Short mmCIF file of N, CA and C in Angstrom, two decimals:
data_model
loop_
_atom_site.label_atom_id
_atom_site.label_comp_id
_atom_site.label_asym_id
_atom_site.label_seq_id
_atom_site.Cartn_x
_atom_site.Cartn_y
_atom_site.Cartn_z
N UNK A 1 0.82 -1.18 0.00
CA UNK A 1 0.00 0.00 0.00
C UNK A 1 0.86 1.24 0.00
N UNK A 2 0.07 1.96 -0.61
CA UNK A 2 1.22 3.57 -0.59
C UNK A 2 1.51 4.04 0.78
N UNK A 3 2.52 5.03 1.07
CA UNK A 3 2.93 5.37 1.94
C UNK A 3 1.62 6.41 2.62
N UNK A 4 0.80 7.12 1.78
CA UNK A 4 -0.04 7.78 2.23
C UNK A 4 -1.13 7.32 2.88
N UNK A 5 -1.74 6.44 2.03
CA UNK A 5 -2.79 5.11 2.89
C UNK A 5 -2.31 4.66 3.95
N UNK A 6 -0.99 4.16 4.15
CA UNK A 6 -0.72 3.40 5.99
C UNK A 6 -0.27 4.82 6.60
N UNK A 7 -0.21 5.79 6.43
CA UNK A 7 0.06 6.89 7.29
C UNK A 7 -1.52 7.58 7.89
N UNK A 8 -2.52 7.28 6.87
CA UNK A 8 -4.51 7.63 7.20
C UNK A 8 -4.79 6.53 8.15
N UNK A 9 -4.24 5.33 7.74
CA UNK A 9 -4.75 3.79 9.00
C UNK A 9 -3.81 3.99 10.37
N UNK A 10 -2.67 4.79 10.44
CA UNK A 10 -2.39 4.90 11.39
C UNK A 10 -2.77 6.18 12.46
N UNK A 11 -3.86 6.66 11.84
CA UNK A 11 -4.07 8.07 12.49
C UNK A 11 -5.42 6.93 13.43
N UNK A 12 -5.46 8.08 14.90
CA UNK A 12 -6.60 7.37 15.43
C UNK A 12 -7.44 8.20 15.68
N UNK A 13 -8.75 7.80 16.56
CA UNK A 13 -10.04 7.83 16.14
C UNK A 13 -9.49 9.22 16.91
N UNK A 14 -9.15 9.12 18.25
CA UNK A 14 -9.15 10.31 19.43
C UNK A 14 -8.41 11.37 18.55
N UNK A 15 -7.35 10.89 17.51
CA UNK A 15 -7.22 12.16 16.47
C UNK A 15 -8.17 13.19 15.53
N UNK A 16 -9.29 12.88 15.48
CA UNK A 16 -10.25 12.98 14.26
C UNK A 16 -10.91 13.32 15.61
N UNK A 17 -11.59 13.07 16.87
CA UNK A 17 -12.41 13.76 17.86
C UNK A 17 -11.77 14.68 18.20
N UNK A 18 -10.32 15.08 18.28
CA UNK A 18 -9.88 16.70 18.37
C UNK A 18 -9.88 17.39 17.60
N UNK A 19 -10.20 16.66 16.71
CA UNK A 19 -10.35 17.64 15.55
C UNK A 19 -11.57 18.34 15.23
N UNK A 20 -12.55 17.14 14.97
CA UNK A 20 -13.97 17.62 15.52
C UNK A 20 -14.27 18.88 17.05
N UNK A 21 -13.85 18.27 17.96
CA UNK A 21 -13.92 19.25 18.97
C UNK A 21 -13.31 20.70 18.79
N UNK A 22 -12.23 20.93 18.20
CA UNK A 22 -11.95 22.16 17.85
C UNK A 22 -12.72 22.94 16.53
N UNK A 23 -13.54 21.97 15.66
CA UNK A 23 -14.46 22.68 14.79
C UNK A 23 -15.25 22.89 16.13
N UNK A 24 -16.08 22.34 16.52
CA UNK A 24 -17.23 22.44 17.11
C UNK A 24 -16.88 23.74 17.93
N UNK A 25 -15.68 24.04 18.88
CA UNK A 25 -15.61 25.12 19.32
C UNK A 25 -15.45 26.44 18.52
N UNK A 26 -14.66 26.24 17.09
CA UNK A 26 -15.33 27.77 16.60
C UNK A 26 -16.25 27.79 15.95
N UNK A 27 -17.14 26.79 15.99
CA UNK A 27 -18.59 27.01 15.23
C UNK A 27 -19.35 27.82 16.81
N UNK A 28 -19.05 27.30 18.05
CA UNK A 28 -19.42 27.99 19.20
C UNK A 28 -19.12 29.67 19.62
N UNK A 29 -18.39 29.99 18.72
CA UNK A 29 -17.33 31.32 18.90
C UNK A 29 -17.87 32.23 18.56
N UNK A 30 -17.60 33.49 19.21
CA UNK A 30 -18.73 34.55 18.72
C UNK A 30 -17.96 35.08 17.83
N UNK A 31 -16.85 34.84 17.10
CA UNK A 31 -16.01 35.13 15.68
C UNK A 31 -17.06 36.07 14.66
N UNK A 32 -17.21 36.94 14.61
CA UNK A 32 -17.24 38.30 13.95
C UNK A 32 -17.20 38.31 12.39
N UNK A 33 -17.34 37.95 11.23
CA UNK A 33 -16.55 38.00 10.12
C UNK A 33 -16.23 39.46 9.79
N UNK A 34 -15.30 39.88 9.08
CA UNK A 34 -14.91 41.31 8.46
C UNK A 34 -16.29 41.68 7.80
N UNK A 35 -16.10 42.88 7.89
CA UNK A 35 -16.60 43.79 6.84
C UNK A 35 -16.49 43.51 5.65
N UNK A 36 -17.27 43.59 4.57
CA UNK A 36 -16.84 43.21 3.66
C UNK A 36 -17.47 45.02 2.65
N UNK A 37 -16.91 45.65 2.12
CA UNK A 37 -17.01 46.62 1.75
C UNK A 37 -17.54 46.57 0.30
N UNK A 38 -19.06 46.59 -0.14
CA UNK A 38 -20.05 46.24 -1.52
C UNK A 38 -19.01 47.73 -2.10
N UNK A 39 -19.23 47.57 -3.20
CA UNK A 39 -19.02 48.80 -4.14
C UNK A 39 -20.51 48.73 -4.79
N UNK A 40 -20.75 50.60 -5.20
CA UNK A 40 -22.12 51.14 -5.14
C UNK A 40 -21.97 50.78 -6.57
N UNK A 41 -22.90 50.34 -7.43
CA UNK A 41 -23.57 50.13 -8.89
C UNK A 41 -23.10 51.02 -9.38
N UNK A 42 -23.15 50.85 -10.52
CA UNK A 42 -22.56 51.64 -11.45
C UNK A 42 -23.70 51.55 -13.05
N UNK A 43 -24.19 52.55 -13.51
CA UNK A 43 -24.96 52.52 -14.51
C UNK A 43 -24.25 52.40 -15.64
N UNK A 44 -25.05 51.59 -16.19
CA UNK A 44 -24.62 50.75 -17.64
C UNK A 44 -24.45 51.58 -19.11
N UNK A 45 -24.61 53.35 -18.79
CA UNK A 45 -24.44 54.12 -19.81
C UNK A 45 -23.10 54.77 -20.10
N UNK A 46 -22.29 54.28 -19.48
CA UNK A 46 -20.90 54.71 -19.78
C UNK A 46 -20.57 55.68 -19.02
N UNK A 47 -21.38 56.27 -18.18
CA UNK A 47 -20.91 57.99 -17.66
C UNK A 47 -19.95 57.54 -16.78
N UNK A 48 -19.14 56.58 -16.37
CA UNK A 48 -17.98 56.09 -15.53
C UNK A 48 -16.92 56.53 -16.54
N UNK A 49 -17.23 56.33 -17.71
CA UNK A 49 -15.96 56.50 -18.40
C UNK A 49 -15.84 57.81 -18.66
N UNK A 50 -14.38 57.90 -19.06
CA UNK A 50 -13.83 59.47 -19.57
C UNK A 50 -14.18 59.53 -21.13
N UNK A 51 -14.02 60.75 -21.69
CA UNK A 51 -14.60 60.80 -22.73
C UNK A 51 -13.60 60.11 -23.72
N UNK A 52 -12.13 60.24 -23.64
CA UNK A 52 -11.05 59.38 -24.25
C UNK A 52 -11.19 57.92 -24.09
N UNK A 53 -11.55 57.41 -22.74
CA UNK A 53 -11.63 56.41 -22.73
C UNK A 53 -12.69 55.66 -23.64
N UNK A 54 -13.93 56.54 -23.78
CA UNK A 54 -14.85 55.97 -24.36
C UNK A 54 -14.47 56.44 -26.27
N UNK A 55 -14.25 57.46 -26.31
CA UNK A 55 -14.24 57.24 -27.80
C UNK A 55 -13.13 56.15 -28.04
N UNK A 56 -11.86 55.70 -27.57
CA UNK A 56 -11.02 54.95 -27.55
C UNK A 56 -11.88 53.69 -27.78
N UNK A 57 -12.63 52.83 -26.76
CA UNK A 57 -13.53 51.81 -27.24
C UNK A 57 -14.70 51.49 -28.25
N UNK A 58 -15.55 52.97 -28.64
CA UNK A 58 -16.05 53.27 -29.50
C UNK A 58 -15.16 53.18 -31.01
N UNK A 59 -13.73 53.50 -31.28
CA UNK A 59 -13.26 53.58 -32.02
C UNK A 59 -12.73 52.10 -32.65
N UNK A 60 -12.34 51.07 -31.67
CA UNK A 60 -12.22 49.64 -31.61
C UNK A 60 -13.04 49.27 -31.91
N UNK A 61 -14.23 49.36 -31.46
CA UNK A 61 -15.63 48.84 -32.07
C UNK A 61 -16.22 48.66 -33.78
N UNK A 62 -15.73 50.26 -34.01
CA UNK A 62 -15.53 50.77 -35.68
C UNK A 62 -14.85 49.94 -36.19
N UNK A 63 -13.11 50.23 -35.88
CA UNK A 63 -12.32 48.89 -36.35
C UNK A 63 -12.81 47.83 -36.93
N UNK A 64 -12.75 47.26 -35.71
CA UNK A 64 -13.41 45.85 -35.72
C UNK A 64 -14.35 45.59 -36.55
N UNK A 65 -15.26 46.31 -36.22
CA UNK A 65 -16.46 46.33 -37.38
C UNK A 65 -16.31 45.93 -39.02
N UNK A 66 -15.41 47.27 -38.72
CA UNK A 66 -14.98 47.18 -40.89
C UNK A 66 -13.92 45.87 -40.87
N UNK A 67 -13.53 45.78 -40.25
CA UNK A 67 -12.52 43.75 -40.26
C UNK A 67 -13.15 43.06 -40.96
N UNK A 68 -14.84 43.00 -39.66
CA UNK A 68 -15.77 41.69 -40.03
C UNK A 68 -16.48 41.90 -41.20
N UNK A 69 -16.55 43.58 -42.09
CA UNK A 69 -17.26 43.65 -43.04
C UNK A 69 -18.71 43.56 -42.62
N UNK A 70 -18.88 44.66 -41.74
CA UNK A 70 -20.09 45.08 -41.39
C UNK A 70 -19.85 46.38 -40.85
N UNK A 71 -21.24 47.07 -41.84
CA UNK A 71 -21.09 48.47 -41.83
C UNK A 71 -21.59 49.06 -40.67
N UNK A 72 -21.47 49.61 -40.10
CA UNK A 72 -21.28 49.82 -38.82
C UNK A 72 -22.63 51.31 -38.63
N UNK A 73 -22.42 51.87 -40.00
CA UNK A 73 -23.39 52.92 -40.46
C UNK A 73 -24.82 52.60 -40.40
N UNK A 74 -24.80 51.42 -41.07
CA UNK A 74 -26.20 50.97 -40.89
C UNK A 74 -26.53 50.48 -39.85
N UNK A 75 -26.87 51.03 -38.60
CA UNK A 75 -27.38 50.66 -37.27
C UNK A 75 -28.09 49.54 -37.03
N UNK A 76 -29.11 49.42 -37.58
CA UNK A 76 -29.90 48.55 -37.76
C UNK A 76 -29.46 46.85 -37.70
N UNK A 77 -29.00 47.14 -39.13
CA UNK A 77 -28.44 45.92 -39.58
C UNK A 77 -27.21 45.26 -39.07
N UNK A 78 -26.55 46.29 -38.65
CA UNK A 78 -25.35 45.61 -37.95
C UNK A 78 -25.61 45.63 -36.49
N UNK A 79 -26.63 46.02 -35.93
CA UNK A 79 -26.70 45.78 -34.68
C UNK A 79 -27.46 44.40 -34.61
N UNK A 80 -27.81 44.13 -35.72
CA UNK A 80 -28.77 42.64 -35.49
C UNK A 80 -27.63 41.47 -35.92
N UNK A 81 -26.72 42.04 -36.80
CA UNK A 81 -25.26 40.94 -36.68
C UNK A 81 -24.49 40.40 -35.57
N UNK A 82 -24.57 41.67 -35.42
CA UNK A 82 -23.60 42.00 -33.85
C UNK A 82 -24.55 40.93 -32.62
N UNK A 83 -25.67 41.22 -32.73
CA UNK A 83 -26.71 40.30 -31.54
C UNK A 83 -26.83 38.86 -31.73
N UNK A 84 -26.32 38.88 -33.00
CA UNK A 84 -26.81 37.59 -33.30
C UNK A 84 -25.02 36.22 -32.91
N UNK A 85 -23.93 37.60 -33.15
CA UNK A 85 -22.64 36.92 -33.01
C UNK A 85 -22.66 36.45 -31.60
N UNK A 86 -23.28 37.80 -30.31
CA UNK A 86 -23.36 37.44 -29.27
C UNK A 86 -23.91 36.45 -28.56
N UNK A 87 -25.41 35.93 -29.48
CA UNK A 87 -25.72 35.03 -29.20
C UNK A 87 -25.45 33.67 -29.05
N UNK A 88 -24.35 33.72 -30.50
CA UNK A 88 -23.69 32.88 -30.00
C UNK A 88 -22.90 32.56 -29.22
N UNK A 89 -22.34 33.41 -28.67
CA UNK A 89 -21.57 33.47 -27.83
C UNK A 89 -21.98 33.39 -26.72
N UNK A 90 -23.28 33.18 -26.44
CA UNK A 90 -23.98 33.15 -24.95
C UNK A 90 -23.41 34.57 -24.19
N UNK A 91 -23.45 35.68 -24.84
CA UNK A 91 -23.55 37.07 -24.43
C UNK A 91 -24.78 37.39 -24.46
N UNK A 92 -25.44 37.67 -23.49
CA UNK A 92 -26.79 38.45 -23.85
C UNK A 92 -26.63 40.36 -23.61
N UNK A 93 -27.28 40.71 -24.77
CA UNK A 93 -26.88 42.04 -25.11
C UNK A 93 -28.54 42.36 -26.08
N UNK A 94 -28.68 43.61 -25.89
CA UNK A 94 -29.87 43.92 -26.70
C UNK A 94 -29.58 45.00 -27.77
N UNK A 95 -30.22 44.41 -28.73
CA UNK A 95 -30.08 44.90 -29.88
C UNK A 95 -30.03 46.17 -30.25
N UNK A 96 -31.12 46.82 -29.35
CA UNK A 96 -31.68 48.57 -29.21
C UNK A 96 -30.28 49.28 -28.47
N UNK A 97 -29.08 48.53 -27.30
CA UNK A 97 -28.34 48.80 -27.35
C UNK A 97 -27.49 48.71 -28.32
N UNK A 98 -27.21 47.93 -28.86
CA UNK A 98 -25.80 47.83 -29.99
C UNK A 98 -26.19 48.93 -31.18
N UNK A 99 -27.26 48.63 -31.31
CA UNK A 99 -27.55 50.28 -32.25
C UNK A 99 -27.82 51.55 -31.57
N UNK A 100 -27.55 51.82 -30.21
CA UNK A 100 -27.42 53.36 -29.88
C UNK A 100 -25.58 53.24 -29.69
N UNK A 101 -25.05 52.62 -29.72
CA UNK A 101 -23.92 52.45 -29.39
C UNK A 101 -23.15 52.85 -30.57
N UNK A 102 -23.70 51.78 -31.79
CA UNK A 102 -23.02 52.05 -33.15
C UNK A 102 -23.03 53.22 -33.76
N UNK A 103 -24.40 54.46 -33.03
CA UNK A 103 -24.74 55.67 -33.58
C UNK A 103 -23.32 56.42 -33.25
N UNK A 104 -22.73 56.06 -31.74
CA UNK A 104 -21.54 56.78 -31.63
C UNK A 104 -20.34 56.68 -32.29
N UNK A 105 -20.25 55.36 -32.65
CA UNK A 105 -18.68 55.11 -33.36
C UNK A 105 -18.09 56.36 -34.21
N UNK A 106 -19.21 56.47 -35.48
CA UNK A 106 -18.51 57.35 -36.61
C UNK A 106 -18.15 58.33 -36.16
N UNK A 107 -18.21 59.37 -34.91
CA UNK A 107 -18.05 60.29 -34.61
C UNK A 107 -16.63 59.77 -33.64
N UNK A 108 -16.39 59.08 -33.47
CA UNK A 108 -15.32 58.47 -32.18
C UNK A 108 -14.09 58.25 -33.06
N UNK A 109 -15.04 57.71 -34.40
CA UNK A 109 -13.62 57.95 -35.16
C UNK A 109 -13.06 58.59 -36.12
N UNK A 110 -13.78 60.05 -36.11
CA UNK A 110 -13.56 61.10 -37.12
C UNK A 110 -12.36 61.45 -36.30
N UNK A 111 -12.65 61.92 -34.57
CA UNK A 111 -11.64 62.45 -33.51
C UNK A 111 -10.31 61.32 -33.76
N UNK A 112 -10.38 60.50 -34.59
CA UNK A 112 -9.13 59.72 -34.82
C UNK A 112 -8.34 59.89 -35.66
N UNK A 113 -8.85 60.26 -36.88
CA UNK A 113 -8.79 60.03 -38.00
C UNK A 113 -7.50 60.82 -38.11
N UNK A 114 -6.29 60.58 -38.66
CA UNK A 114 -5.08 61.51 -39.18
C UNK A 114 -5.31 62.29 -40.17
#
């Protein structure tokens, strides 16, 4: 037998009741847990972000967009691409968002443009 198995058969019972007994005493314990400090919500319209930060992701978005060969202009239609990629992806995202979202790009990436 392995060395680990005859080292478990040699442990005894009165080992495993101190052990028990010392759970049982801090389950008895008036032990306190910490604080645990929530952070307050944050709304899902971006106003967390800076305005760089956001045209910066807005501008990736564009990118990306013209990669996959979807026009990004047509709101509509590419927001129902876009919902539909997510879906697969087991992202749930709504559509009415991805097209107020896409309304921002072109402007995110004029401020780019060289």
């Amino acid at each position: 037998m392995s060395e680990y198995v005859e080292g478990l058969r040699k442990y005894s019972v009165a080992n495993f009741s101190a052990l028990r007994g010392g759970i049982d005493e801090l389950r008895r314990s008036e032990a306190v847990p910490p604080e645990v400090e929530i952070p307050e919500a944050r709304s899902d319209d971006g106003a967390g972000l800076g305005k760089k930060e956001r045209n910066t992701l807005l501008t990736i978005i564009g990118v990306l967009c013209k990669d996959a060969g979807i026009d990004f202009q047509k709101h509509s239609s590419a927001a129902a691409a876009i919902k539909h990629s997510a879906d697969l992806q087991g992202v749930n995202i709504g559509e009415t968002t991805i097209e107020n979202k896409l309304k921002e790009v072109a402007q995110a990436l004029e401020s780019r443009q060289r």
